[in-house]
Amino acid sequence: MIKNSLKNYFKCLAHVFVPLGCLFLGVLFGLNHFFGVLSAQTSYLSEEIVRIIPEVEADFDEIWSYILASARELSWEQPFETVKLLLDGNWLAEKIAAVTGMTAEQYNKFLLDVQTVLENAGNELIGGAVIFVVFVVLSIWLGFFVTNLFVRRTTVKRGFLKFVAVTLLDSFLSATLIAFTTWILSLWSWGGVFSSVVSLLVFGFVALLEAYVIHGGRKIAFFKVVNLKNCCLLLFSQLIIFVISLVIILLFFLVTNALAALAVGLSVFVIAMLVSGVNAESYVVYIMRQEQESAGEETPESA
């Protein structure tokens, strides 16, 4: 069981570039949209500020240079707080007022106009950021399902009808486990620990049962597949896979930057999740193949 699970994992690690590629495309399209919005809003700010600045003796290029120089002097250790300050309106209005020498009456009107302009630009930038996040989430979702096709092709295939049957069974058993856990917690303060252990064993049992029904029904003995030993070995193999994945992710954090390590780590985690989902089925197919090979070897001798 453990050997077969690890074999599946290391074979499927070759597909790590599939979710990574999907994520890269999502980030690329998301950034393309966001930078388009950023460019448009930068032009909008420049045009609007020129329009609302009172008639004063000052050149806009000089004003803009002063604003950029002042922005560089701000503390960027907490970038979100700094951006919030820039979009507030007071900071920008004060800097422009200092250069242009506005009167108090001019400043009050100018401040209201600046706040309106920045609010409009900020809303557009937030919309662009939301679209960027949507692209990233969709790319992760797409990467998960595309990678699943490669993992299935590498390990064990499953037809559509079997997929539907397993999905319905998983939904029913998940709801049952949640209800069981809630009931235990209402009766016993340590019920959470107890139900967690039981849930892990039930997870192993359900995975092996599903694998037996899908691939091994009437072909191999039921208890040869579904037993306490195999449940424990399956869970232990899953634990080993996630520990190895964690080590790989930590190594990438040490040798690369955080952004690259995060992307690779997410891809490795997707592989680990998908392989954990097929290990029980792969084990049943492996046992069936072994029995068929043994029967094929014994047949000539018995003849």
Short mmCIF file of C-alpha atoms in Angstrom, two decimals:
data_model
loop_
_atom_site.label_atom_id
_atom_site.label_comp_id
_atom_site.label_asym_id
_atom_site.label_seq_id
_atom_site.Cartn_x
_atom_site.Cartn_y
_atom_site.Cartn_z
CA MET A 1 0.00 0.00 0.00
CA ILE A 2 2.66 2.56 1.05
CA LYS A 3 5.02 1.58 -1.77
CA ASN A 4 2.24 1.83 -4.35
CA SER A 5 1.08 5.21 -2.98
CA LEU A 6 4.57 6.72 -3.04
CA LYS A 7 5.15 5.35 -6.53
CA ASN A 8 1.99 7.11 -7.71
CA TYR A 9 3.04 10.34 -6.03
CA PHE A 10 6.52 10.53 -7.53
CA LYS A 11 5.23 9.56 -10.98
CA CYS A 12 2.57 12.28 -10.83
CA LEU A 13 5.04 14.94 -9.65
CA ALA A 14 6.06 15.11 -13.31
CA HIS A 15 2.71 16.84 -13.90
CA VAL A 16 3.49 19.67 -11.46
CA PHE A 17 3.93 22.07 -14.38
CA VAL A 18 0.28 21.60 -15.42
CA PRO A 19 -1.28 23.46 -12.45
CA LEU A 20 1.73 25.79 -12.44
CA GLY A 21 1.13 26.65 -16.10
CA CYS A 22 -2.59 27.24 -15.54
CA LEU A 23 -1.76 29.50 -12.58
CA PHE A 24 0.78 31.42 -14.67
CA LEU A 25 -1.81 32.02 -17.40
CA GLY A 26 -4.36 33.18 -14.82
CA VAL A 27 -1.88 35.61 -13.27
CA LEU A 28 -0.79 36.81 -16.74
CA PHE A 29 -4.33 37.57 -17.92
CA GLY A 30 -5.24 39.05 -14.52
CA LEU A 31 -2.23 41.38 -14.48
CA ASN A 32 -2.85 42.38 -18.08
CA HIS A 33 -6.36 43.51 -17.12
CA PHE A 34 -5.23 45.18 -13.88
CA PHE A 35 -2.40 47.15 -15.50
CA GLY A 36 -4.81 48.27 -18.22
CA VAL A 37 -7.12 49.63 -15.51
CA LEU A 38 -4.12 51.18 -13.69
CA SER A 39 -2.95 52.95 -16.86
CA ALA A 40 -6.45 54.25 -17.57
CA GLN A 41 -6.90 55.55 -14.03
CA THR A 42 -3.47 57.21 -14.04
CA SER A 43 -4.47 59.15 -17.15
CA TYR A 44 -7.84 59.93 -15.57
CA LEU A 45 -6.18 61.30 -12.41
CA SER A 46 -3.77 63.48 -14.38
CA GLU A 47 -6.54 64.94 -16.54
CA GLU A 48 -8.94 65.52 -13.66
CA ILE A 49 -6.38 67.13 -11.35
CA VAL A 50 -5.33 69.51 -14.12
CA ARG A 51 -9.00 70.36 -14.60
CA ILE A 52 -9.84 71.00 -10.93
CA ILE A 53 -6.67 72.87 -9.88
CA PRO A 54 -7.56 76.54 -9.36
CA GLU A 55 -6.02 79.17 -11.58
CA VAL A 56 -2.63 79.59 -9.92
CA GLU A 57 0.88 80.38 -10.99
CA ALA A 58 2.27 76.85 -11.17
CA ASP A 59 3.31 74.37 -13.85
CA PHE A 60 1.62 70.95 -13.69
CA ASP A 61 4.86 69.10 -14.50
CA GLU A 62 6.44 70.79 -11.51
CA ILE A 63 3.45 69.82 -9.33
CA TRP A 64 3.55 66.19 -10.52
CA SER A 65 7.31 65.93 -9.89
CA TYR A 66 6.81 67.24 -6.36
CA ILE A 67 4.01 64.73 -5.71
CA LEU A 68 6.15 61.80 -6.91
CA ALA A 69 9.11 62.93 -4.81
CA SER A 70 6.88 63.25 -1.75
CA ALA A 71 5.39 59.79 -2.35
CA ARG A 72 8.89 58.26 -2.46
CA GLU A 73 9.64 59.77 0.96
CA LEU A 74 6.70 57.93 2.55
CA SER A 75 7.27 54.73 4.52
CA TRP A 76 6.44 51.72 2.31
CA GLU A 77 7.06 49.10 4.99
CA GLN A 78 3.26 48.79 5.25
CA PRO A 79 2.25 49.31 1.61
CA PHE A 80 -1.52 48.95 2.14
CA GLU A 81 -1.52 51.70 4.76
CA THR A 82 0.54 53.95 2.47
CA VAL A 83 -1.78 53.37 -0.49
CA LYS A 84 -4.75 54.09 1.78
CA LEU A 85 -3.11 57.39 2.73
CA LEU A 86 -2.53 58.32 -0.92
CA LEU A 87 -6.14 57.54 -1.85
CA ASP A 88 -7.58 59.43 1.10
CA GLY A 89 -7.37 62.78 -0.72
CA ASN A 90 -6.08 64.91 2.16
CA TRP A 91 -2.43 64.05 1.51
CA LEU A 92 -2.62 64.79 -2.23
CA ALA A 93 -4.59 68.01 -1.72
CA GLU A 94 -2.10 69.24 0.89
CA LYS A 95 0.89 68.57 -1.37
CA ILE A 96 -0.68 70.35 -4.34
CA ALA A 97 -1.79 73.24 -2.13
CA ALA A 98 1.76 73.61 -0.79
CA VAL A 99 3.11 74.04 -4.33
CA THR A 100 0.35 76.25 -5.73
CA GLY A 101 -0.27 78.47 -2.69
CA MET A 102 -4.06 78.15 -2.67
CA THR A 103 -6.26 80.27 -0.47
CA ALA A 104 -8.30 78.55 2.27
CA GLU A 105 -11.49 78.88 0.21
CA GLN A 106 -9.82 77.40 -2.89
CA TYR A 107 -8.34 74.57 -0.82
CA ASN A 108 -11.68 73.50 0.69
CA LYS A 109 -13.35 73.20 -2.71
CA PHE A 110 -10.27 71.58 -4.22
CA LEU A 111 -10.15 68.97 -1.42
CA LEU A 112 -13.74 67.89 -2.08
CA ASP A 113 -13.03 67.59 -5.81
CA VAL A 114 -9.83 65.58 -5.21
CA GLN A 115 -11.62 63.18 -2.86
CA THR A 116 -14.30 62.58 -5.50
CA VAL A 117 -11.72 61.93 -8.21
CA LEU A 118 -9.68 59.58 -6.00
CA GLU A 119 -12.81 57.73 -4.91
CA ASN A 120 -13.74 57.11 -8.55
CA ALA A 121 -10.22 55.96 -9.41
CA GLY A 122 -10.02 53.80 -6.28
CA ASN A 123 -13.29 52.04 -7.13
CA GLU A 124 -11.99 51.24 -10.61
CA LEU A 125 -8.71 49.91 -9.19
CA ILE A 126 -10.57 47.75 -6.67
CA GLY A 127 -12.66 46.37 -9.52
CA GLY A 128 -9.48 45.59 -11.45
CA ALA A 129 -8.00 43.86 -8.39
CA VAL A 130 -11.17 41.77 -7.99
CA ILE A 131 -10.99 40.69 -11.64
CA PHE A 132 -7.33 39.76 -11.09
CA VAL A 133 -8.29 37.56 -8.12
CA VAL A 134 -11.09 35.97 -10.19
CA PHE A 135 -8.59 35.09 -12.93
CA VAL A 136 -6.25 33.52 -10.37
CA VAL A 137 -9.02 31.51 -8.69
CA LEU A 138 -10.33 30.27 -12.04
CA SER A 139 -6.82 29.27 -13.10
CA ILE A 140 -6.37 27.26 -9.88
CA TRP A 141 -9.74 25.58 -10.46
CA LEU A 142 -8.85 24.82 -14.08
CA GLY A 143 -5.40 23.56 -13.08
CA PHE A 144 -6.94 21.20 -10.53
CA PHE A 145 -9.27 19.56 -13.04
CA VAL A 146 -6.77 19.43 -15.91
CA THR A 147 -4.13 17.95 -13.61
CA ASN A 148 -6.69 15.41 -12.41
CA LEU A 149 -6.96 14.13 -16.01
CA PHE A 150 -3.19 13.62 -16.17
CA VAL A 151 -3.09 12.00 -12.72
CA ARG A 152 -5.90 9.62 -13.68
CA ARG A 153 -4.14 8.74 -16.93
CA THR A 154 -0.94 8.02 -15.00
CA THR A 155 -2.55 5.97 -12.22
CA VAL A 156 -6.05 4.56 -12.72
CA LYS A 157 -8.95 5.64 -14.96
CA ARG A 158 -12.61 5.91 -13.96
CA GLY A 159 -15.68 6.24 -16.20
CA PHE A 160 -18.25 9.02 -15.96
CA LEU A 161 -21.00 6.85 -14.43
CA LYS A 162 -18.59 5.62 -11.76
CA PHE A 163 -17.57 9.22 -11.11
CA VAL A 164 -21.22 10.22 -10.54
CA ALA A 165 -21.83 7.21 -8.26
CA VAL A 166 -18.74 7.95 -6.15
CA THR A 167 -19.64 11.65 -5.91
CA LEU A 168 -23.11 10.82 -4.59
CA LEU A 169 -21.70 8.29 -2.13
CA ASP A 170 -19.08 10.78 -0.92
CA SER A 171 -21.75 13.44 -0.38
CA PHE A 172 -23.93 11.06 1.62
CA LEU A 173 -21.05 9.84 3.79
CA SER A 174 -19.71 13.36 4.37
CA ALA A 175 -23.13 14.51 5.58
CA THR A 176 -23.35 11.43 7.81
CA LEU A 177 -19.91 12.12 9.33
CA ILE A 178 -20.80 15.76 10.02
CA ALA A 179 -24.05 14.70 11.73
CA PHE A 180 -22.20 12.04 13.74
CA THR A 181 -19.51 14.52 14.86
CA THR A 182 -22.13 17.08 15.90
CA TRP A 183 -24.02 14.45 17.90
CA ILE A 184 -20.86 13.21 19.67
CA LEU A 185 -19.82 16.79 20.55
CA SER A 186 -23.25 17.44 22.08
CA LEU A 187 -22.84 14.40 24.36
CA TRP A 188 -19.15 14.49 25.27
CA SER A 189 -16.58 17.28 25.58
CA TRP A 190 -13.85 14.98 24.21
CA GLY A 191 -16.15 13.95 21.39
CA GLY A 192 -14.20 16.03 18.88
CA VAL A 193 -11.02 13.99 19.39
CA PHE A 194 -12.93 10.71 19.31
CA SER A 195 -14.94 11.64 16.21
CA SER A 196 -11.76 12.84 14.44
CA VAL A 197 -10.08 9.47 14.94
CA VAL A 198 -13.23 7.64 13.86
CA SER A 199 -13.62 9.95 10.86
CA LEU A 200 -10.06 9.22 9.71
CA LEU A 201 -10.67 5.48 9.93
CA VAL A 202 -14.00 5.86 8.17
CA PHE A 203 -12.27 7.91 5.46
CA GLY A 204 -9.87 5.03 4.83
CA PHE A 205 -12.69 2.50 4.93
CA VAL A 206 -14.85 4.52 2.50
CA ALA A 207 -11.95 5.07 0.07
CA LEU A 208 -11.17 1.34 0.01
CA LEU A 209 -14.85 0.42 -0.21
CA GLU A 210 -15.38 2.74 -3.17
CA ALA A 211 -12.26 1.38 -4.86
CA TYR A 212 -13.45 -2.18 -4.32
CA VAL A 213 -16.94 -1.47 -5.67
CA ILE A 214 -15.59 0.40 -8.72
CA HIS A 215 -12.73 -1.91 -9.69
CA GLY A 216 -12.71 -5.11 -7.66
CA GLY A 217 -16.30 -6.22 -7.16
CA ARG A 218 -16.59 -10.04 -7.52
CA LYS A 219 -13.00 -10.18 -8.79
CA ILE A 220 -11.12 -10.26 -5.48
CA ALA A 221 -12.09 -11.05 -1.91
CA PHE A 222 -13.76 -8.10 -0.12
CA PHE A 223 -11.75 -8.38 3.12
CA LYS A 224 -8.48 -8.65 1.22
CA VAL A 225 -9.01 -4.98 0.32
CA VAL A 226 -11.29 -3.53 2.99
CA ASN A 227 -9.77 -4.22 6.40
CA LEU A 228 -8.39 -2.27 9.36
CA LYS A 229 -4.77 -2.83 8.35
CA ASN A 230 -5.29 -1.35 4.88
CA CYS A 231 -7.27 1.57 6.32
CA CYS A 232 -4.35 2.44 8.61
CA LEU A 233 -1.75 1.91 5.85
CA LEU A 234 -3.72 4.13 3.47
CA LEU A 235 -3.90 6.95 6.03
CA PHE A 236 -0.22 6.54 6.87
CA SER A 237 0.73 6.68 3.18
CA GLN A 238 -1.32 9.88 2.77
CA LEU A 239 0.49 11.38 5.76
CA ILE A 240 3.88 10.50 4.25
CA ILE A 241 2.88 12.12 0.94
CA PHE A 242 1.84 15.37 2.64
CA VAL A 243 5.04 15.44 4.72
CA ILE A 244 7.15 14.98 1.57
CA SER A 245 5.13 17.72 -0.14
CA LEU A 246 5.71 20.04 2.82
CA VAL A 247 9.46 19.38 2.68
CA ILE A 248 9.52 20.16 -1.07
CA ILE A 249 7.60 23.39 -0.49
CA LEU A 250 9.95 24.45 2.35
CA LEU A 251 12.99 23.76 0.15
CA PHE A 252 11.57 26.06 -2.53
CA PHE A 253 11.02 28.77 0.09
CA LEU A 254 14.69 28.46 1.05
CA VAL A 255 16.18 28.52 -2.47
CA THR A 256 13.74 30.87 -4.24
CA ASN A 257 11.65 33.91 -3.41
CA ALA A 258 8.34 33.67 -1.58
CA LEU A 259 6.21 34.27 -4.68
CA ALA A 260 7.82 31.49 -6.73
CA ALA A 261 7.75 29.14 -3.75
CA LEU A 262 4.07 29.87 -3.19
CA ALA A 263 3.22 29.05 -6.82
CA VAL A 264 5.25 25.83 -6.83
CA GLY A 265 3.96 24.91 -3.37
CA LEU A 266 0.36 25.29 -4.52
CA SER A 267 1.06 23.04 -7.52
CA VAL A 268 2.74 20.39 -5.37
CA PHE A 269 -0.19 20.51 -2.94
CA VAL A 270 -2.64 19.96 -5.82
CA ILE A 271 -0.66 16.88 -6.91
CA ALA A 272 -0.66 15.55 -3.34
CA MET A 273 -4.43 16.04 -3.02
CA LEU A 274 -5.18 14.33 -6.33
CA VAL A 275 -2.83 11.40 -5.73
CA SER A 276 -4.33 10.88 -2.27
CA GLY A 277 -7.70 10.63 -3.97
CA VAL A 278 -6.66 7.81 -6.31
CA ASN A 279 -4.34 5.74 -4.11
CA ALA A 280 -7.08 3.42 -2.85
CA GLU A 281 -8.29 2.73 -6.39
CA SER A 282 -4.73 2.23 -7.61
CA TYR A 283 -4.10 -0.26 -4.80
CA VAL A 284 -7.17 -2.33 -5.73
CA VAL A 285 -6.12 -2.38 -9.39
CA TYR A 286 -2.61 -3.39 -8.29
CA ILE A 287 -3.96 -6.29 -6.21
CA MET A 288 -6.18 -7.42 -9.09
CA ARG A 289 -3.23 -7.35 -11.49
CA GLN A 290 -1.14 -9.38 -9.07
CA GLU A 291 -3.87 -12.03 -8.74
CA GLN A 292 -4.32 -12.19 -12.51
CA GLU A 293 -0.58 -12.63 -13.00
CA SER A 294 -0.48 -15.33 -10.33
CA ALA A 295 -3.43 -17.12 -11.96
CA GLY A 296 -1.71 -16.86 -15.34
CA GLU A 297 1.48 -18.38 -13.94
CA GLU A 298 -0.34 -21.21 -12.20
CA THR A 299 -2.54 -22.20 -15.16
CA PRO A 300 0.27 -23.77 -17.30
CA GLU A 301 1.57 -25.71 -14.31
CA SER A 302 -1.88 -27.04 -13.43
CA ALA A 303 -2.46 -28.07 -17.05
#
